[in-house]
Coordinates of C-alpha atoms (C1' of nucleotides) and ligand atoms in Angstrom, one line a residue:
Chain A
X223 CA 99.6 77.0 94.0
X224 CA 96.1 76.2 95.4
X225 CA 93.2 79.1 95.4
X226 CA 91.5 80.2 98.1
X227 CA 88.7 77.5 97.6
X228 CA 91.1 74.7 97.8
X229 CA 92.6 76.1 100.7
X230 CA 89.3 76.3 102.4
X231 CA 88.8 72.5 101.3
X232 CA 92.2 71.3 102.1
X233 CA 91.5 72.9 105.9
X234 CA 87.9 71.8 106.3
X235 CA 89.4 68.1 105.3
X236 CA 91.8 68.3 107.7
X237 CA 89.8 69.5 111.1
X238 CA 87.6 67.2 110.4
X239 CA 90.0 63.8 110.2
X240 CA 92.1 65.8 113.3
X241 CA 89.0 65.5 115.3
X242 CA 89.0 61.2 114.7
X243 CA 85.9 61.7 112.8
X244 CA 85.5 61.3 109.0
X245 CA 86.0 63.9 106.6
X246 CA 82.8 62.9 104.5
X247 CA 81.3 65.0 101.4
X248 CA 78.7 66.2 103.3
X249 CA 80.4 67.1 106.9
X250 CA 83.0 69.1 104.6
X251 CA 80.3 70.8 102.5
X252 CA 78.6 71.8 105.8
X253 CA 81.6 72.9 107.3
X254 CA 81.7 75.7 104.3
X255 CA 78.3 76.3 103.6
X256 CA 78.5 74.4 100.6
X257 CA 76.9 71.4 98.5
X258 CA 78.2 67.8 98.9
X259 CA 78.5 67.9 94.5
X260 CA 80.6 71.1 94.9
X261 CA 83.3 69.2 97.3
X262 CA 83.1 66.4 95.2
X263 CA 84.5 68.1 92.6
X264 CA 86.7 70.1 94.7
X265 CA 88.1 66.9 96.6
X266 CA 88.9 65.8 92.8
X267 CA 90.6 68.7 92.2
X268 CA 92.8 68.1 95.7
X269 CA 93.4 64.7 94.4
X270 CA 94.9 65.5 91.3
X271 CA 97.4 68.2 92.9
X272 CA 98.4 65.4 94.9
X273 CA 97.3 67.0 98.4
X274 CA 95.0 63.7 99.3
X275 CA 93.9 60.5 98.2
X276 CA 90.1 60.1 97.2
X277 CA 88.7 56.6 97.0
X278 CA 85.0 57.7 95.6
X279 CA 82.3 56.7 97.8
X280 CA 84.6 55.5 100.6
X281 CA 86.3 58.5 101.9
X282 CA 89.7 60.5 101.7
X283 CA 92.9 60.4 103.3
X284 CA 95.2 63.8 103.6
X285 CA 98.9 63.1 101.8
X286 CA 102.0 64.0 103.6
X287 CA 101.7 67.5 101.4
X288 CA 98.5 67.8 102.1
X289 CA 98.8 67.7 105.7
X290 CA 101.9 70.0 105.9
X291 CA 99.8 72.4 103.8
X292 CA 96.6 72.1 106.0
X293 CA 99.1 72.9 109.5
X294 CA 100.1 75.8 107.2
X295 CA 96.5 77.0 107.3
X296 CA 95.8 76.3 110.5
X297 CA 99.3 77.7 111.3
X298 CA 98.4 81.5 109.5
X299 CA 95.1 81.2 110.8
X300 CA 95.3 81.1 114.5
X301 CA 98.4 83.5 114.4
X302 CA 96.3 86.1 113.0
X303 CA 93.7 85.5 115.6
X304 CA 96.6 86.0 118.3
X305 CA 97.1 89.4 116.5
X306 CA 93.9 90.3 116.2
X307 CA 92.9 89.9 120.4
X308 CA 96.2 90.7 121.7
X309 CA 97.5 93.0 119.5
X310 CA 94.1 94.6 118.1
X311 CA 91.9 94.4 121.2
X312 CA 89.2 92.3 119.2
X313 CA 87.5 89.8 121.6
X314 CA 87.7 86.4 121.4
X315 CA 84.5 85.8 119.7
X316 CA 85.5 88.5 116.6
X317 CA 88.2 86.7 115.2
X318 CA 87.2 83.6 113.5
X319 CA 85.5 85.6 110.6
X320 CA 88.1 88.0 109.5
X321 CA 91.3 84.9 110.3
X322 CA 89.2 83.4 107.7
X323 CA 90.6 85.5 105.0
X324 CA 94.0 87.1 106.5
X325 CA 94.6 82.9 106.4
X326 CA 94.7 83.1 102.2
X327 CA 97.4 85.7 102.3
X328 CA 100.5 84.3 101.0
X329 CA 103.3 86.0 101.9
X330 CA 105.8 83.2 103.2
X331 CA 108.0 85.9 105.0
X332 CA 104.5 87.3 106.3
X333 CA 103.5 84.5 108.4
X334 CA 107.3 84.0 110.1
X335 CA 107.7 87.7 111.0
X336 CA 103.8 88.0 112.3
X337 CA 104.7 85.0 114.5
X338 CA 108.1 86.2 115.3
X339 CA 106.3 89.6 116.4
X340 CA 103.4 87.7 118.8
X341 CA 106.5 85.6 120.1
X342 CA 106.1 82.8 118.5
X343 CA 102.9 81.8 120.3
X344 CA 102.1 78.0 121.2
X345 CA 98.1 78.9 121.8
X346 CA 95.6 81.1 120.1
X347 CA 93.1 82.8 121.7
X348 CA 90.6 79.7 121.7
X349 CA 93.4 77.3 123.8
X350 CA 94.5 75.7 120.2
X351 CA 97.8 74.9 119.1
X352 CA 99.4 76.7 116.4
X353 CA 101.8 74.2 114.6
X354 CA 105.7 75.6 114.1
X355 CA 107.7 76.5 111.1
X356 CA 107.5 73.5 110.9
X357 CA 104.5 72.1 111.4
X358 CA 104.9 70.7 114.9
X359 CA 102.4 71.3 117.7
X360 CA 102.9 71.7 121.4
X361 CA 101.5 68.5 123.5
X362 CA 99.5 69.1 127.0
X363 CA 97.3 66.5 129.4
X364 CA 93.8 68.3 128.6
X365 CA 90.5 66.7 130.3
X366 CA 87.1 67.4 129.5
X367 CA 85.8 69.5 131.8
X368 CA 82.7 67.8 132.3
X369 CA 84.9 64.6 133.9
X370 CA 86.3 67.0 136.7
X371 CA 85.7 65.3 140.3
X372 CA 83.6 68.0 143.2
X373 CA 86.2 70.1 144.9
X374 CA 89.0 70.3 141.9
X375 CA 91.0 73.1 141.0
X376 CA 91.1 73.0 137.6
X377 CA 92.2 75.6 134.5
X378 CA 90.6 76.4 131.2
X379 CA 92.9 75.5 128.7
X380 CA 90.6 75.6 125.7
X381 CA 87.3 76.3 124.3
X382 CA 86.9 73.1 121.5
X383 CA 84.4 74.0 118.3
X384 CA 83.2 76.6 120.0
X385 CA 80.7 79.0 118.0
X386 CA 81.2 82.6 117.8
X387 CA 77.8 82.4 120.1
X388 CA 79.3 80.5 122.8
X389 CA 82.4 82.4 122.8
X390 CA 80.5 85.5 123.7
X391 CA 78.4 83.8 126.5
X392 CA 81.9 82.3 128.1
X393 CA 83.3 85.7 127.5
X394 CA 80.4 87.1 129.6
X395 CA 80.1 84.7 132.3
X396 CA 84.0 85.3 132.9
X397 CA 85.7 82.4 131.5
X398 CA 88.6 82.9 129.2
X399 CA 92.1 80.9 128.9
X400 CA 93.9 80.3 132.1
X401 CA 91.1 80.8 134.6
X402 CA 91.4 79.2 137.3
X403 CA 88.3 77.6 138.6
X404 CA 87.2 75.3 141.4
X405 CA 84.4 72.5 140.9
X406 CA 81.7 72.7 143.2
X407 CA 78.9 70.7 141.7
X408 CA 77.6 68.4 139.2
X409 CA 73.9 68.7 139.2
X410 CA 72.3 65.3 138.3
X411 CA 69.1 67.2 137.0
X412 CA 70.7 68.7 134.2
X413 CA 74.3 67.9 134.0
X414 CA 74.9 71.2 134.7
X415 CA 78.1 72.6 136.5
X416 CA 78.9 74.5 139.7
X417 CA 82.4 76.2 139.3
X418 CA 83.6 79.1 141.3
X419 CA 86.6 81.3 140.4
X420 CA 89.5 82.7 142.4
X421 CA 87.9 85.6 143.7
X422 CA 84.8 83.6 145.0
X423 CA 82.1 84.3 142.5
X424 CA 80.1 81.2 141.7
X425 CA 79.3 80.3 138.0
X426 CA 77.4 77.9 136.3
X427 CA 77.3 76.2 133.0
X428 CA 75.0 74.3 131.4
X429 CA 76.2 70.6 130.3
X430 CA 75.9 72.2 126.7
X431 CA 78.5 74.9 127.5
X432 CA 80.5 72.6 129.9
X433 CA 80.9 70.1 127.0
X434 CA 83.0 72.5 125.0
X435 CA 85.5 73.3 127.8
X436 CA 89.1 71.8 128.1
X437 CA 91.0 71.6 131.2
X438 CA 94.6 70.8 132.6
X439 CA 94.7 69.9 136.6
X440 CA 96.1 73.2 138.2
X441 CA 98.0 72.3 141.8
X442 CA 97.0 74.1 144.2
X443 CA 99.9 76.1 145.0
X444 CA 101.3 77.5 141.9
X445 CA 98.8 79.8 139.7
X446 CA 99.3 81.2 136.0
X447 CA 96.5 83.8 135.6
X448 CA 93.6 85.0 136.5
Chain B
X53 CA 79.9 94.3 97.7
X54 CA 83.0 94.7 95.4
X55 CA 84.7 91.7 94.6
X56 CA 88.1 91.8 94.7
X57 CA 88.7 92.7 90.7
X58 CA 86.2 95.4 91.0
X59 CA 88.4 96.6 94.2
X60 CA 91.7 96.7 91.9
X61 CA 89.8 98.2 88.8
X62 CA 88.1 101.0 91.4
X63 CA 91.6 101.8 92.6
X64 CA 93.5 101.8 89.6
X65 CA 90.9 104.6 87.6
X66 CA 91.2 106.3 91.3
X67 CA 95.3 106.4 90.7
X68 CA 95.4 107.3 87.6
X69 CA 92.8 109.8 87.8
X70 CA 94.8 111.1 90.4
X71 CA 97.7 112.0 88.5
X72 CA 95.9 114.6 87.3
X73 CA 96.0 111.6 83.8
X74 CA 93.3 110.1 82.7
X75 CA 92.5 106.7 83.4
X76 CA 92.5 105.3 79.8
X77 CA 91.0 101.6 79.0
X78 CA 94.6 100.7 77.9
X79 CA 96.3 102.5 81.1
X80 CA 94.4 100.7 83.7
X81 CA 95.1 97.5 82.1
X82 CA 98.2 97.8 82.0
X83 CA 98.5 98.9 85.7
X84 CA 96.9 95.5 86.6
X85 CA 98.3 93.4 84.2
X86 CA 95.0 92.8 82.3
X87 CA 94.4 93.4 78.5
X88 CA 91.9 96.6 77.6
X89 CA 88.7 94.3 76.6
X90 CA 88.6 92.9 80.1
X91 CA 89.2 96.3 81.7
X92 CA 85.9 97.4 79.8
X93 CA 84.0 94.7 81.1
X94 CA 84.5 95.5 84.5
X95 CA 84.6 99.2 84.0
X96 CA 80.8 98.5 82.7
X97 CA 80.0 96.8 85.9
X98 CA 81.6 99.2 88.0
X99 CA 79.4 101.8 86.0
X100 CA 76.3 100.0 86.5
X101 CA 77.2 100.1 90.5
X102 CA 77.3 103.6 90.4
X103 CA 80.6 104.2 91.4
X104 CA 82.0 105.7 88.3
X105 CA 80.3 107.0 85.0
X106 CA 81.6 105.7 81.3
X107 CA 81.2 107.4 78.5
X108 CA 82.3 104.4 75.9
X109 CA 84.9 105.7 73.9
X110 CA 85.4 108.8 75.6
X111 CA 86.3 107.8 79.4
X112 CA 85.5 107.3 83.0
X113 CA 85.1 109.5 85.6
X114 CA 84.7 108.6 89.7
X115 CA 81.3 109.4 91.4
X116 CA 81.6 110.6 95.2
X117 CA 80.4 106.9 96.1
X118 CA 83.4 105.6 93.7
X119 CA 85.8 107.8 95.4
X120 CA 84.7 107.4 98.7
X121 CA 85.3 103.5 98.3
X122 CA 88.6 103.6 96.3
X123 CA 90.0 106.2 99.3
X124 CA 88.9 103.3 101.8
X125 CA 91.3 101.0 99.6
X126 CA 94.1 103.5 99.9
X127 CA 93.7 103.8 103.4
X128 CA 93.8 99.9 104.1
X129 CA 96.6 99.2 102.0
X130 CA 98.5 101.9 103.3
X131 CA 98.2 101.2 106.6
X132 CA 98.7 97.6 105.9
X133 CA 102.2 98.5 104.4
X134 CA 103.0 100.6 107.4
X135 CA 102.1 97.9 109.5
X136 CA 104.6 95.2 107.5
X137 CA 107.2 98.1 107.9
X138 CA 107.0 99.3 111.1
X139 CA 106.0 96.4 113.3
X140 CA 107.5 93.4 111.1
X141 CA 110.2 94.8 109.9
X142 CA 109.6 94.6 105.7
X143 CA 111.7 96.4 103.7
X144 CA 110.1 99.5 102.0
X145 CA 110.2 97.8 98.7
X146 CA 109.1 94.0 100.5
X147 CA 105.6 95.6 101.2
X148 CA 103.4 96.4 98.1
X149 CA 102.6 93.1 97.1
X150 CA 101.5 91.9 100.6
X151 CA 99.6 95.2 100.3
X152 CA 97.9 94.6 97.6
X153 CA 96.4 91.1 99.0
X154 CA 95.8 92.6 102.3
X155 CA 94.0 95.7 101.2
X156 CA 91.0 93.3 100.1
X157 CA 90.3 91.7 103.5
X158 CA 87.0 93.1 104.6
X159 CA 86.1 94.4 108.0
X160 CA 85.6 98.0 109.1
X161 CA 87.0 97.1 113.1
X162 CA 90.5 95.4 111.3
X163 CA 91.1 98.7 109.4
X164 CA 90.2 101.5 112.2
X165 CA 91.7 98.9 115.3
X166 CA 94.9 98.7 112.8
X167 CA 95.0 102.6 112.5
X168 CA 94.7 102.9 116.2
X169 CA 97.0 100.7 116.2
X170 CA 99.6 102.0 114.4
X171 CA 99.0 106.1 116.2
X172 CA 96.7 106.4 113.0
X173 CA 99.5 107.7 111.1
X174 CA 99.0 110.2 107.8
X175 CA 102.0 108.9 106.1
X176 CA 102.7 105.5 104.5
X177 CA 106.6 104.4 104.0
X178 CA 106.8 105.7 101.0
X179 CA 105.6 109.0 101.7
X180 CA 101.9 108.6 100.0
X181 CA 99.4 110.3 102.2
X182 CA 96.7 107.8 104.3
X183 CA 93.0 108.8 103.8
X184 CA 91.8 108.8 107.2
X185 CA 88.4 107.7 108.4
X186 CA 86.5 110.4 106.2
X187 CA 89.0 109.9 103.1
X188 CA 90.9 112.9 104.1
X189 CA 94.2 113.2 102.8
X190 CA 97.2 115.3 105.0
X191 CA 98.1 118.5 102.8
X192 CA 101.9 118.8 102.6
X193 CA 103.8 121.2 100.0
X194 CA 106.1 119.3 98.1
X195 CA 108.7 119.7 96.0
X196 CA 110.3 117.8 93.1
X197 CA 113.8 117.3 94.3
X198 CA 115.3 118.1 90.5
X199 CA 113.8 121.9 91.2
X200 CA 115.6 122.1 94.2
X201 CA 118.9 124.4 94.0
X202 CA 122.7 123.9 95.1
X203 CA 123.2 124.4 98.4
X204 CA 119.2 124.1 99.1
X205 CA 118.7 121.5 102.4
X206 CA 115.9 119.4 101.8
X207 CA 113.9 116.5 103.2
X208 CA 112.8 113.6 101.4
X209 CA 109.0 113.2 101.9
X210 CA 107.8 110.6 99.3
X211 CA 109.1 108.5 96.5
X212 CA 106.5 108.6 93.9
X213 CA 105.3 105.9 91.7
X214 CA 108.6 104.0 92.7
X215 CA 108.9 100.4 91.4
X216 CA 110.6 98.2 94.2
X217 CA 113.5 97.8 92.4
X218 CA 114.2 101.7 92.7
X219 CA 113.0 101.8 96.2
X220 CA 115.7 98.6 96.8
X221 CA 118.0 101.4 95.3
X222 CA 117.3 104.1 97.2
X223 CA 117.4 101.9 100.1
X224 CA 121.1 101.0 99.3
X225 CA 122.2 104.7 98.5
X226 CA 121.0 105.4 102.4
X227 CA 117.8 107.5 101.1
X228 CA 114.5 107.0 103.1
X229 CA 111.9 109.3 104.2
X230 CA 112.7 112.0 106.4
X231 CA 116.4 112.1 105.4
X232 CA 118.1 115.6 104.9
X233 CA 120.2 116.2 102.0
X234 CA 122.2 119.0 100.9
X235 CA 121.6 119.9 97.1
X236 CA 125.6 119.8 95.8
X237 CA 125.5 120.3 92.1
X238 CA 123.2 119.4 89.2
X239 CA 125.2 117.7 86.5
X240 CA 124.7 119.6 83.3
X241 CA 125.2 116.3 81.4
X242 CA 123.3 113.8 82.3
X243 CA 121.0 115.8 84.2
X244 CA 122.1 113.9 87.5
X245 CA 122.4 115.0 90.7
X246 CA 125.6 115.5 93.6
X247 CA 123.6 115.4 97.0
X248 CA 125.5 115.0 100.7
X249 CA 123.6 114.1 103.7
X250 CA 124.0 114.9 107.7
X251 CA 127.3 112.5 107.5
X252 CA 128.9 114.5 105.3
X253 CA 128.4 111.3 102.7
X254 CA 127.8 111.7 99.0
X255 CA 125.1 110.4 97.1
X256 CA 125.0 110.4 93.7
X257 CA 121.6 110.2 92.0
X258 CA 120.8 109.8 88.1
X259 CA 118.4 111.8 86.8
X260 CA 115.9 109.0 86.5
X261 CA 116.2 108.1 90.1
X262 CA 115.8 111.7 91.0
X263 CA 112.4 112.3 89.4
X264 CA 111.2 110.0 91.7
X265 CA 112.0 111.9 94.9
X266 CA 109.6 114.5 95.9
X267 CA 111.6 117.5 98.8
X268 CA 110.2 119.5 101.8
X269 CA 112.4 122.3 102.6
X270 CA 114.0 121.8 105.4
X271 CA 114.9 124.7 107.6
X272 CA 118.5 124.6 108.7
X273 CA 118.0 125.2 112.7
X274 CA 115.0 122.8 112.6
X275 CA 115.4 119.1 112.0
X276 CA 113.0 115.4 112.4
X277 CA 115.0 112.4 111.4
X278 CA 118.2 111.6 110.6
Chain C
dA292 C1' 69.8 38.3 99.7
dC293 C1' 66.9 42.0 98.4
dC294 C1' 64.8 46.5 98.9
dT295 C1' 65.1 51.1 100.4
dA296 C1' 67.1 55.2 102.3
dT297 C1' 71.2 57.8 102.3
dT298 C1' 75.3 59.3 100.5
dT299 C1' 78.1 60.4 96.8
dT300 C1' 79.1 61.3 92.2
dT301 C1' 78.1 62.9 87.5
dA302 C1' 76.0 65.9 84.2
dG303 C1' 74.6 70.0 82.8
dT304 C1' 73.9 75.2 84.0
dT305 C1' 75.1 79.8 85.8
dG306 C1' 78.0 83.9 86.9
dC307 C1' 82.5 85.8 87.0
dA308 C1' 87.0 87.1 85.3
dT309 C1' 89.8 86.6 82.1
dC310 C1' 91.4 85.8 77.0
dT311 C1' 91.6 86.4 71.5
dA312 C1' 89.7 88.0 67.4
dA313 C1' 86.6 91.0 65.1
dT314 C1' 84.4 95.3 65.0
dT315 C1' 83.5 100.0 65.8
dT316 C1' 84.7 104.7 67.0
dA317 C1' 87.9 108.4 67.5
dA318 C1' 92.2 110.9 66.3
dT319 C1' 95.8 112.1 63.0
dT320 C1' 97.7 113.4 59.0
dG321 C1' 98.5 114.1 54.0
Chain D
dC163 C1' 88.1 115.7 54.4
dA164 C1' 89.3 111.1 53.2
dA165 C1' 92.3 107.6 54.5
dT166 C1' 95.0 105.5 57.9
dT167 C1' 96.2 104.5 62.6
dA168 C1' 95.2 103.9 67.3
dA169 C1' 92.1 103.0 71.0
dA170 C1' 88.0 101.0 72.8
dT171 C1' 84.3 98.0 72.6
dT172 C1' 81.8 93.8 71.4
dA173 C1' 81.4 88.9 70.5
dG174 C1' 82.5 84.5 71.6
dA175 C1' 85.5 81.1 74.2
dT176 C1' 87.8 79.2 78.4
dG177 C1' 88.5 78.0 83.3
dC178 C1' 86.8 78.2 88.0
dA179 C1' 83.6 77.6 91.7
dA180 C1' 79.4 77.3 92.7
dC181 C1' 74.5 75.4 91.9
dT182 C1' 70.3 71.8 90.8
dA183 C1' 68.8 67.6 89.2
dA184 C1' 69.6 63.0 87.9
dA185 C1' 72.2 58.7 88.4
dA186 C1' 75.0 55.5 90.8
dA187 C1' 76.9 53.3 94.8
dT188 C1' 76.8 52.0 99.6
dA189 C1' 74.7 50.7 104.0
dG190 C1' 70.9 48.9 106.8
dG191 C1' 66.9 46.4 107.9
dT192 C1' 63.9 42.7 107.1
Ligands
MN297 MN1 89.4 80.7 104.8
MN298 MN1 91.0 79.7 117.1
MN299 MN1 94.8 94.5 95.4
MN300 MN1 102.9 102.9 99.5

DNA sequence: ACCTATTTTTAGTTGCATCTAATTTAATTG
DNA sequence: CAATTAAATTAGATGCAACTAAAAATAGGT
């Protein structure tokens, strides 16, 4: 049984290896607000319970349990956050914060019959997977926004480490999951973006908002959302 | 800010207080499972936030600010277990320990945007009352179903201070809320009770069961739920 | 290859929530 | 009303999760 610290640990571990990088000390203890001698002793901890191997001064590596118990987190956590927008009317930019505890709830039968209730979704509000029953995550062909050629149709598929902050401004300018948008321009200047949306209105994002948004290819003739 | 043992302490003393009992050192610990020198501890600390006064040796008593807060408990936890009832589809006796985590998660939007959710209801599904926004409690007169009389119809309105394994019980005997019984005979000998519902079924309660159960009178032109 | 800056770990401290054991206070009863 | 019993409190210990400060190990630059 792991407390709510570990859990916190074990998840912090875990986005940051998912991302390619290195789960380091000091990247986790940043992550939570914490000191680098407080995860040390935590990642011990994680060690022992057999959740992930800890080589001291090299770096750590998530077991097979410890990764099924990470997607497990990951897994309550952006279900709730699918309850919360579509079933509580909380905007996207709300959730992260109160996910953060609903996440420690343990309550196996909890988690299936709140995803069984959303319809088991695939996506949370943010365009990231939540992992199955079983740990499994659905696969898609994203692109980086920013590498979208002038005079694509493109949709927004997902908003990656994206701060409550830059939620809000996204939410503002418009953009949400499944827009559909249209790339006018790069600017040279400032990297900057010219996009404009299905009803004509033309927005633009900076290269440091741009940066954050995920894209499939949307054809041209069939169209999801708005 | 409570932590979360200060929470259970606050709304423990709250329960028992309730009662119209007293919320002795030994009582509450009890209730959470604790021994009596660390419910002092905490009592002290919940003293010294001035939510409730203690008079060592003599008792405890709940100031408006101690009420206020342990009604706001009350309120989440009930809606939370309407919630697992009505939209996930727990079992009246699956709920109270998911409850009792997910009464501690803090954020004022989650509880009133759960409420709303749920057609702010006044009744949990047990029967206990839900403070609304202002702590105030629905008024209701109730009846202890052993004072009811033969050939009395009734409605069962709340199961008080019922353990889940009576709930599971009652559950399997076809008793829930709302239900309307016919009062057939009190057994002189064992003090239990001959009761028949709509269906013309018979349901046989002990007298130990049947303390639990607390009656509306039910008119017998007017009816709510089967 | 050595020195230095950075990262990580260890050691020792604090606050919290519990416990057991000892003490104090209140209640009961002969 | 004194003695006994029961209840509550205090004292002291433990485990957890954090901290600061000190020590150790690694990585880079000359
Ligand atoms: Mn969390
Ligand atoms: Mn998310
Ligand atoms: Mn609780
Ligand atoms: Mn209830």
């Amino acid at each position: 049984m792991l407390t709510r610290s570990e859990e916190d640990h074990l998840k912090a571990v875990h986005a940051l290896l998912g991302d390619g990088g290195r789960a380091s000390t000091n990247n986790v203890a940043e992550r939570l607000g914490t000191k680098a001698s407080s995860v040390t002793v935590m990642l011990k901890k994680l060690a022992e319970k057999g959740l992930l191997s800890h080589a001291p001064y090299y770096g750590v590596k998530l077991t097979a349990k410890g990764k099924a118990a990470a997607l497990k987190l990951v897994r309550k956590h952006r279900l709730w956050e699918t309850f919360l927008v579509e079933r509580l009317g909380f905007a996207w930019d709300e959730v992260h914060e109160v996910a953060e505890q609903l996440e420690h709830v343990r309550s196996e039968k909890l988690t299936d019959s709140l995803a069984e209730y959303l319809g088991d979704p695939a996506f949370d509000p943010h365009g990231d997977p939540i992992p199955d029953r079983n740990g499994r995550l659905a696969l898609r062909d994203l692109h980086p926004l920013v590498a979208a050629t002038e005079g694509q149709r493109v949709r927004i598929a997902a908003v990656k480490d994206g701060s409550d902050a830059l939620l809000h401004l996204l939410g503002r300018k418009g953009i949400g999951i499944g827009k559909l948008l249209v790339v006018k321009a790069h600017q040279e200047f400032d990297r900057s973006m010219e996009l404009e949306d299905t009803a004509g209105n033309r927005i633009s994002l900076s290269a440091q908002v741009a940066g954050h948004l995920w894209v499939e290819s949307a054809p041209a003739t069939k169209q999801r959302k708005g």
